[in-house]
GROMACS .gro file of C-alpha atoms in nm:
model
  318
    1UNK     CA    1  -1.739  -0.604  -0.159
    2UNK     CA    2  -1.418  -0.790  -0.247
    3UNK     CA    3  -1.119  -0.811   0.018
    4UNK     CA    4  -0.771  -0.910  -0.110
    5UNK     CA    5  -0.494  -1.007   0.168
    6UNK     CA    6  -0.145  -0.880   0.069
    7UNK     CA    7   0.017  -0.911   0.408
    8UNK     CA    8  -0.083  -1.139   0.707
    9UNK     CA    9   0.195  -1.156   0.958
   10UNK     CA   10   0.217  -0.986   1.276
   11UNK     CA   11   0.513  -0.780   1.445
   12UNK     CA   12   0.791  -0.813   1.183
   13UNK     CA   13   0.790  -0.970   0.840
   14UNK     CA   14   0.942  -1.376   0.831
   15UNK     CA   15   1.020  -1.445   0.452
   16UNK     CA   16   1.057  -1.762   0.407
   17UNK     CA   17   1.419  -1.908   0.433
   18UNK     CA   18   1.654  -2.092   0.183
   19UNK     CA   19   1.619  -2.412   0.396
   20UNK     CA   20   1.251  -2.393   0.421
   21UNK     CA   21   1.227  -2.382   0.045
   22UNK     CA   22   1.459  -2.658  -0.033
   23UNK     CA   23   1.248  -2.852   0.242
   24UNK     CA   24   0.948  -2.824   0.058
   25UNK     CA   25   1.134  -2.925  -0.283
   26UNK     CA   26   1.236  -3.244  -0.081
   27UNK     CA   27   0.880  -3.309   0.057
   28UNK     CA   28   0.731  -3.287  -0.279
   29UNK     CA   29   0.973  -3.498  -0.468
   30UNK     CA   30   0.937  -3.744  -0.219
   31UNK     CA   31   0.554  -3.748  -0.190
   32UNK     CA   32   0.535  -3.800  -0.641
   33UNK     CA   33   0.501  -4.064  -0.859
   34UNK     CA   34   0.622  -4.142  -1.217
   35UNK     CA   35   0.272  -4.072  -1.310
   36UNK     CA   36   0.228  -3.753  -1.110
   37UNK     CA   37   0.499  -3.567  -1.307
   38UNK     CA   38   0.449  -3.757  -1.637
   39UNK     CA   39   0.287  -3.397  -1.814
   40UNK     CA   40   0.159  -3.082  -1.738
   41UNK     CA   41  -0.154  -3.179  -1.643
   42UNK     CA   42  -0.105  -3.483  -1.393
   43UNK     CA   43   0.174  -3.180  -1.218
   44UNK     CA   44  -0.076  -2.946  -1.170
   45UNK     CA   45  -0.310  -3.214  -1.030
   46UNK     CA   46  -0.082  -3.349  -0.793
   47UNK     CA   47   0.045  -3.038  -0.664
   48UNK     CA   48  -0.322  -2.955  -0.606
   49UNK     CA   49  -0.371  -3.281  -0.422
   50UNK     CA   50  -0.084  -3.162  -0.155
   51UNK     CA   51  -0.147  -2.946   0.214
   52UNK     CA   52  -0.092  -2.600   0.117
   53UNK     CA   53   0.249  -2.563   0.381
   54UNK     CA   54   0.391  -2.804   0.092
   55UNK     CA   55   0.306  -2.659  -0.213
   56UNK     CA   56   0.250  -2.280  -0.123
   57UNK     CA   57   0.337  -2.040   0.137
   58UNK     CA   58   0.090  -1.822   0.414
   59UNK     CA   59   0.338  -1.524   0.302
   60UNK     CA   60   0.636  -1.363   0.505
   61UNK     CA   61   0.446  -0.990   0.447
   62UNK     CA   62   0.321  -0.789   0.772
   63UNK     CA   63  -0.056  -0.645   0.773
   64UNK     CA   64  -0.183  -0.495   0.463
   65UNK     CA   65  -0.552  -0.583   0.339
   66UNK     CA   66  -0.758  -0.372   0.053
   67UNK     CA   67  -1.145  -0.344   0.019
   68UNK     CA   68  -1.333  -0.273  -0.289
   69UNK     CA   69  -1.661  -0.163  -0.383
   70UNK     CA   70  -1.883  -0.308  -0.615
   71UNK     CA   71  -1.755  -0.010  -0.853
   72UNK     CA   72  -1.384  -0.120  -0.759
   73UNK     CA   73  -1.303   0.243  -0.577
   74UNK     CA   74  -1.023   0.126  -0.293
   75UNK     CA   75  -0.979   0.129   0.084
   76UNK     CA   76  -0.644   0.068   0.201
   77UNK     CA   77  -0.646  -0.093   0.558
   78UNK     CA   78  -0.293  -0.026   0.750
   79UNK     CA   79   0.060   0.025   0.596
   80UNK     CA   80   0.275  -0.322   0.683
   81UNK     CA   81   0.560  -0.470   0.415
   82UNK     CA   82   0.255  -0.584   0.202
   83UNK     CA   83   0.129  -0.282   0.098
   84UNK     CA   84   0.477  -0.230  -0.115
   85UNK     CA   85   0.355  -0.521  -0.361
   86UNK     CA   86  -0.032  -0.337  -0.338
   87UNK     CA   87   0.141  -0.042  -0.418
   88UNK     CA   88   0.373  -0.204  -0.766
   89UNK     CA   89   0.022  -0.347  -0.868
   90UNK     CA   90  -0.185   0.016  -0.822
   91UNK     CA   91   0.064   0.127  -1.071
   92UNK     CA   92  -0.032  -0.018  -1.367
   93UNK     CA   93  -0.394   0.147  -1.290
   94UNK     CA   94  -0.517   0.558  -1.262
   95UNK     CA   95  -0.242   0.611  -0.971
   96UNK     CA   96   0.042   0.543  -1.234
   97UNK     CA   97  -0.073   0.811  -1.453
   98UNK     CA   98  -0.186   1.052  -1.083
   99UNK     CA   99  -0.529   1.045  -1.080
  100UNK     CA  100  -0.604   0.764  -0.856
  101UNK     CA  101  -0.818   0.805  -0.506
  102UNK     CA  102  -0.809   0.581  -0.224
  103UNK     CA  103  -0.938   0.625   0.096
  104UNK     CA  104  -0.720   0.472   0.360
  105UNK     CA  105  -0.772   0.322   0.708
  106UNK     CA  106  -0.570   0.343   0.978
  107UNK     CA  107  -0.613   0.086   1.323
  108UNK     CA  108  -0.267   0.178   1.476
  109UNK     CA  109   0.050   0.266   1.456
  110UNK     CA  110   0.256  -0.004   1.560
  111UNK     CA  111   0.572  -0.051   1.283
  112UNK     CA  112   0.405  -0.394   1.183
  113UNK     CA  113   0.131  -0.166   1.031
  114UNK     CA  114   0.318   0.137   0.913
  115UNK     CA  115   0.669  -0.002   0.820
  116UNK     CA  116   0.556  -0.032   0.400
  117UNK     CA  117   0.455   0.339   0.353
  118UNK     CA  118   0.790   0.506   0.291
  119UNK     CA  119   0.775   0.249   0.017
  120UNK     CA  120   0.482   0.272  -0.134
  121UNK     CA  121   0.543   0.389  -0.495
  122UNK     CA  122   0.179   0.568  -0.571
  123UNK     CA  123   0.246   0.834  -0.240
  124UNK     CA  124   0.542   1.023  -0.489
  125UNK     CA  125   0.320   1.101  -0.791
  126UNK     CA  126   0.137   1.431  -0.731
  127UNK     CA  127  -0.222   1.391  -0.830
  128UNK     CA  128  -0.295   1.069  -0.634
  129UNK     CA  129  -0.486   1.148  -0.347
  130UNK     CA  130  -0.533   0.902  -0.015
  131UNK     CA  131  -0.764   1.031   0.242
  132UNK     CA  132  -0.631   0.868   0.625
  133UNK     CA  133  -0.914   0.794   0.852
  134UNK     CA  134  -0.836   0.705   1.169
  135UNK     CA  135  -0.963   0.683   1.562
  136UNK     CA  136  -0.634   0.868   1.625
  137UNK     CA  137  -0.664   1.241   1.631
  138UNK     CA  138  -0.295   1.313   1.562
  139UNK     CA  139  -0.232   1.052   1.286
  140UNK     CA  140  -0.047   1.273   1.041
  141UNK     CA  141   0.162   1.361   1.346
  142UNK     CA  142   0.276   0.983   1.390
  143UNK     CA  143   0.359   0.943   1.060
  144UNK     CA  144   0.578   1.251   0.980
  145UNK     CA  145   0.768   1.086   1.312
  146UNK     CA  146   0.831   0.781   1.078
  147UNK     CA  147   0.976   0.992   0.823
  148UNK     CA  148   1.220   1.235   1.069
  149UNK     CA  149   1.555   1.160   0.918
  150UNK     CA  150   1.707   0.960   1.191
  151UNK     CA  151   1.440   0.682   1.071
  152UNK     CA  152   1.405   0.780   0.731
  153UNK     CA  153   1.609   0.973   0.479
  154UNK     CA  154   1.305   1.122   0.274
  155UNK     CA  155   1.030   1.305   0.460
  156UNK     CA  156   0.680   1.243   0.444
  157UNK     CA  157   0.650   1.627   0.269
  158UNK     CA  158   0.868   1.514  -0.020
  159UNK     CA  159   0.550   1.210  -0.121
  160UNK     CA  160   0.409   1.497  -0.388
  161UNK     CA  161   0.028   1.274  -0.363
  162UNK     CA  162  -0.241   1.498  -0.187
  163UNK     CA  163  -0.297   1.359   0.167
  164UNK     CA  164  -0.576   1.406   0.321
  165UNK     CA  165  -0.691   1.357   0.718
  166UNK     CA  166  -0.969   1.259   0.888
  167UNK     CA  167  -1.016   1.204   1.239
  168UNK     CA  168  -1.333   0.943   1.343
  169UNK     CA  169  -1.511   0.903   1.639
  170UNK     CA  170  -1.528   0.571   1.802
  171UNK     CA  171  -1.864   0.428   1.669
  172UNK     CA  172  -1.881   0.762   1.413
  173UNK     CA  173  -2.075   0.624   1.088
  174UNK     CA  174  -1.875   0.718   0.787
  175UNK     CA  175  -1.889   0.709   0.423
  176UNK     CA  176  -1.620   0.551   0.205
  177UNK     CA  177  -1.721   0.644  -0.140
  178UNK     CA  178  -2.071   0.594  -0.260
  179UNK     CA  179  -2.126   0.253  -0.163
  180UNK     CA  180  -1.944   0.172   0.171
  181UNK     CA  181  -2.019   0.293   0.508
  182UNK     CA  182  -1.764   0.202   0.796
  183UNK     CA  183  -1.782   0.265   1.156
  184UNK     CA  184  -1.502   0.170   1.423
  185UNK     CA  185  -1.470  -0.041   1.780
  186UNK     CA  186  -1.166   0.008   1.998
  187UNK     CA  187  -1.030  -0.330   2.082
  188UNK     CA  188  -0.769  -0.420   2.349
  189UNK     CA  189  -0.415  -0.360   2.233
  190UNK     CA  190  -0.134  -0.206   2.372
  191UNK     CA  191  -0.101   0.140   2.274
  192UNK     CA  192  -0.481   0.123   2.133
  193UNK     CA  193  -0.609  -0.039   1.813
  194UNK     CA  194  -0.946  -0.017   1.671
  195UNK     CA  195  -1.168  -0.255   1.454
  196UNK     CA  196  -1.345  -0.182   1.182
  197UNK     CA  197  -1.693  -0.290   1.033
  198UNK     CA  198  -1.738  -0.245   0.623
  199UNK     CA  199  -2.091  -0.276   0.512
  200UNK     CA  200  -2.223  -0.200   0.146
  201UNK     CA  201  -2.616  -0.362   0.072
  202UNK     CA  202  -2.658  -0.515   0.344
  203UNK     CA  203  -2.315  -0.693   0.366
  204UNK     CA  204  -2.052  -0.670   0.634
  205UNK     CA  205  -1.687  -0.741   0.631
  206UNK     CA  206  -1.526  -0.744   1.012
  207UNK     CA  207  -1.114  -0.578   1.017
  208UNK     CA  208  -1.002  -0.689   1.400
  209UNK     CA  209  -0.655  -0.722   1.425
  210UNK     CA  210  -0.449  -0.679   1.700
  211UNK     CA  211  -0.728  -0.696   1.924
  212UNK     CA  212  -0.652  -0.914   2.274
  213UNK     CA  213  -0.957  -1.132   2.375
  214UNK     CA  214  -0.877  -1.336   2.670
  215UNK     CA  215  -1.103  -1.559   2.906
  216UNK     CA  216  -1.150  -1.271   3.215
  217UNK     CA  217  -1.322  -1.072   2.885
  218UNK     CA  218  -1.522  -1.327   2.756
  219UNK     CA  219  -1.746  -1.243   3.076
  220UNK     CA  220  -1.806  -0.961   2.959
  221UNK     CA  221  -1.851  -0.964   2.573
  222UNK     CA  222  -2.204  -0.878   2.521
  223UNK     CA  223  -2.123  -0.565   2.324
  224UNK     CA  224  -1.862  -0.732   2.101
  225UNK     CA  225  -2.066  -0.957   2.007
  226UNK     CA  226  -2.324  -0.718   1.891
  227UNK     CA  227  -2.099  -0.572   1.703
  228UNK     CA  228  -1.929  -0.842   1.497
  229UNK     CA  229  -2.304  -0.988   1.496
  230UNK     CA  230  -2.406  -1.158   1.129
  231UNK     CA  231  -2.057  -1.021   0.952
  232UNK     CA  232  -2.007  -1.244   0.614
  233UNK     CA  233  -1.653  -1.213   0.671
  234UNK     CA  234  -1.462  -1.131   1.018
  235UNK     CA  235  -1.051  -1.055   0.990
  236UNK     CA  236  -0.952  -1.187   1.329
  237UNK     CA  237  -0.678  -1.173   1.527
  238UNK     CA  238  -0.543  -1.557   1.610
  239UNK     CA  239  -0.193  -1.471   1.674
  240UNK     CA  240  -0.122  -1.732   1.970
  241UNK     CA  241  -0.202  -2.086   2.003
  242UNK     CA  242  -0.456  -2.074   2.341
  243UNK     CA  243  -0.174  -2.153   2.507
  244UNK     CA  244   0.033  -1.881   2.429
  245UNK     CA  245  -0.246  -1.645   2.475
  246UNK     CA  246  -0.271  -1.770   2.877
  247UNK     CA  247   0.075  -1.702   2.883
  248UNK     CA  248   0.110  -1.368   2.701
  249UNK     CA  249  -0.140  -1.155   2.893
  250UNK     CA  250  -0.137  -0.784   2.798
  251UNK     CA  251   0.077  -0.896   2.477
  252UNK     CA  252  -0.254  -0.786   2.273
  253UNK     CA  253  -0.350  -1.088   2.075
  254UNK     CA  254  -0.601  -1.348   2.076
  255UNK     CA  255  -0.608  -1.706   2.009
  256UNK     CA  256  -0.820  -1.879   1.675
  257UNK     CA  257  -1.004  -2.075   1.973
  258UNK     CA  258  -1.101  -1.769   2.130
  259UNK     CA  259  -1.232  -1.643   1.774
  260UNK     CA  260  -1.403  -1.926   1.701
  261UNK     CA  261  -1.619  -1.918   2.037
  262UNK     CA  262  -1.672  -1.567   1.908
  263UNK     CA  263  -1.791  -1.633   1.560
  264UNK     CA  264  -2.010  -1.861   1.673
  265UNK     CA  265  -2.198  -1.680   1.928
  266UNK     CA  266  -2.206  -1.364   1.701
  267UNK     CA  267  -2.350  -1.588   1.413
  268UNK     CA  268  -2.064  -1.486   1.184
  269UNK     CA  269  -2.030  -1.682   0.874
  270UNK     CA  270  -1.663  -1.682   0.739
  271UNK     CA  271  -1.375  -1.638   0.988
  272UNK     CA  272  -1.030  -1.529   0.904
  273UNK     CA  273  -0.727  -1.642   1.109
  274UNK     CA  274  -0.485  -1.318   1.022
  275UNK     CA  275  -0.189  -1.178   1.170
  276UNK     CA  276  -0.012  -1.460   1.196
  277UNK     CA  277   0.339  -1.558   1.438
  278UNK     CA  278   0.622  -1.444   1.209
  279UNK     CA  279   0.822  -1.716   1.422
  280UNK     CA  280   0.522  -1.998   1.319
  281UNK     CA  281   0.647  -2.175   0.938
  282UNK     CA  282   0.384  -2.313   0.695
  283UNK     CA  283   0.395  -2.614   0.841
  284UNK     CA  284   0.316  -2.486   1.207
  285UNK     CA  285   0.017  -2.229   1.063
  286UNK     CA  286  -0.094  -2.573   0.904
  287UNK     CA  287  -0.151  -2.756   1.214
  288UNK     CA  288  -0.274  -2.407   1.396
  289UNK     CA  289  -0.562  -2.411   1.133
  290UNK     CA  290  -0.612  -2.778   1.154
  291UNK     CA  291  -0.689  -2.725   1.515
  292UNK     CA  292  -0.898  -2.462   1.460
  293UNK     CA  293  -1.109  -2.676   1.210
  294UNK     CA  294  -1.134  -2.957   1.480
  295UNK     CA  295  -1.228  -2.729   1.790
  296UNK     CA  296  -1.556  -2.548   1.547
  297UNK     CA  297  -1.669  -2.914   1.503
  298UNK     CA  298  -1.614  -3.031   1.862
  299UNK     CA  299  -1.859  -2.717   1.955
  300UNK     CA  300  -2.069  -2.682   1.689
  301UNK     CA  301  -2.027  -2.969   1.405
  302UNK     CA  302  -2.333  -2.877   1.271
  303UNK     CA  303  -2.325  -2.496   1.189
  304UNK     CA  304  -2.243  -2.310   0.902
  305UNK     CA  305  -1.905  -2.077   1.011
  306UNK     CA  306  -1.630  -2.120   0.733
  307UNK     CA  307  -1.300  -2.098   0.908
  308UNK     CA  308  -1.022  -1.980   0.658
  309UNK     CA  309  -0.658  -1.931   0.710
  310UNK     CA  310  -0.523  -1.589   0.525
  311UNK     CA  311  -0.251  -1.595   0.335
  312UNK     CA  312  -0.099  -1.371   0.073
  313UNK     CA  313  -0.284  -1.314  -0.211
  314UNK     CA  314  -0.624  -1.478  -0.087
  315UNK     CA  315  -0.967  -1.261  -0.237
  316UNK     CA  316  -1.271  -1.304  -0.087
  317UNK     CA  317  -1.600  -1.166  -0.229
  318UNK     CA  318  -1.897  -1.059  -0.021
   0.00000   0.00000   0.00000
């Protein structure tokens, strides 16, 4: 399986500001020497050699993620601003010409997750077909609400692709093409949200956003663990600093210290930090992951979990 991040925020897209960019110009001009920028080469090299808040960005887009199969036949997980770019890209493949096929998967509803659909160019061209699946038994119902015309000014009837529904019990086994069965775990949000667990020959890839663990649950998180048990790659939701999480009770996001005590016990080997603060800069994520880093080795310097930071455009292959 390959996974490809196109958005990574949480609760409302943060592109990055004028000021922020001309920061980073300043920070890199300052940081070079004449032989850093004396060709090409030594350019590239340097701007290799700098953190990645300096030279690159985490992205401003809110949560959109695709899956692939080893035959490349697509899963779409939620609907945020990042699934506009998926979308541009998809066209230059089968759903330009109407004859692509997606299946699509759907944790909530929350705007964060749905507000990229009405722009999502391969839903006009008739032909295209996405099939929803979703915990939520009235999912088509939520988003033709999106699309009433005191939100939107084109319905979700006038998006001529075939679109399909399927409702899925919690813990329901289900097939996603030939290769890829998925089966779902509510998680604590408000509102509801559910996780989801890819596997395809023997592989696993872990989808748990928006999912609020806190210390009372950590008590009691036998069956979670279970569940996100040997996963090769667990999407987790590291929102707050632990801090913030202590303070933010209810608000239905976890902390990358709280992940990390989970990936451990469950024996995971490559965590995720995802949905990220949209008020938190490049900078700030830096030093969020940096802590993250330190806290694995000051519990377990010795194991094997990767900890990763998403950011747009990051594939990982399974």
């Amino acid at each position: 399986m390959k996974i490809k991040f196109w958005g990574v925020r949480g609760s409302i897209a943060s592109p990055i500001r004028p000021e922020s960019v001309k920061h980073k110009i300043e920070k890199i001009l300052s940081l070079a020497s004449p032989t850093d920028i004396q060709n090409e080469q030594s350019i590239h090299s340097f701007l290799n050699s700098l953190s990645f808040s300096s030279s690159s960005t985490y992205g401003g887009n809110t949560t959109c993620v695709e899956i692939r199969d080893k035959e490349g036949n697509l899963i779409i997980i939620d609907g945020g601003t990042g699934l506009r770019e998926l979308g541009n890209q998809m066209m230059a493949t089968d759903f330009g010409k109407g004859t692509g096929h997606a299946y699509w998967i759907l944790t909530h509803t929350h705007w964060d997750h749905i507000q990229g659909i009405p722009f999502f160019v391969p839903l006009f061209l008739p032909g295209n077909h996405f099939e929803f699946v979703s915990c939520m038994n009235d999912a088509e119902k939520r988003l033709e609400h999106q699309f009433v015309f005191t939100h939107f000014p084109v319905s979700f009837d006038h998006y001529a692709a075939k679109k399909t529904f399927q409702y899925l019990e919690e813990g329901e086994t289900i097939s996603l093409g030939p290769h890829i069965q998925a089966f779902s775990k509510a998680v604590r949000h408000p509102g509801g949200s559910f996780s989801y667990r890819f596997m395809e020959e023997g592989k696993a890839i872990i989808f748990a956003s928006d999912a609020e663990f806190n210390l009372e649950e950590m008590e009691n998180i036998d069956t979670y663990i279970d569940y996100f048990r040997d996963a090769d790659v667990l999407v987790f939701d590291t929102q707050y600093t632990f801090e913030e999480s202590l303070q933010k009770i209810d608000w239905g996001h976890s902390s990358a210290s709280i992940a990390t005590d989970i990936a451990l016990r469950a024996k995971v080997k490559k965590l995720v930090m995802f949905h990220h603060d949209p008020s938190y800069d490049d900078e700030k994520l830096d030093l969020v992951y940096l802590r993250a880093l330190k806290y694995k080795e000051m519990f377990d310097p010795h194991g094997k979990l990767e900890i990763i930071m998403a950011y747009e455009g990051l594939e990982i292959e399974v």
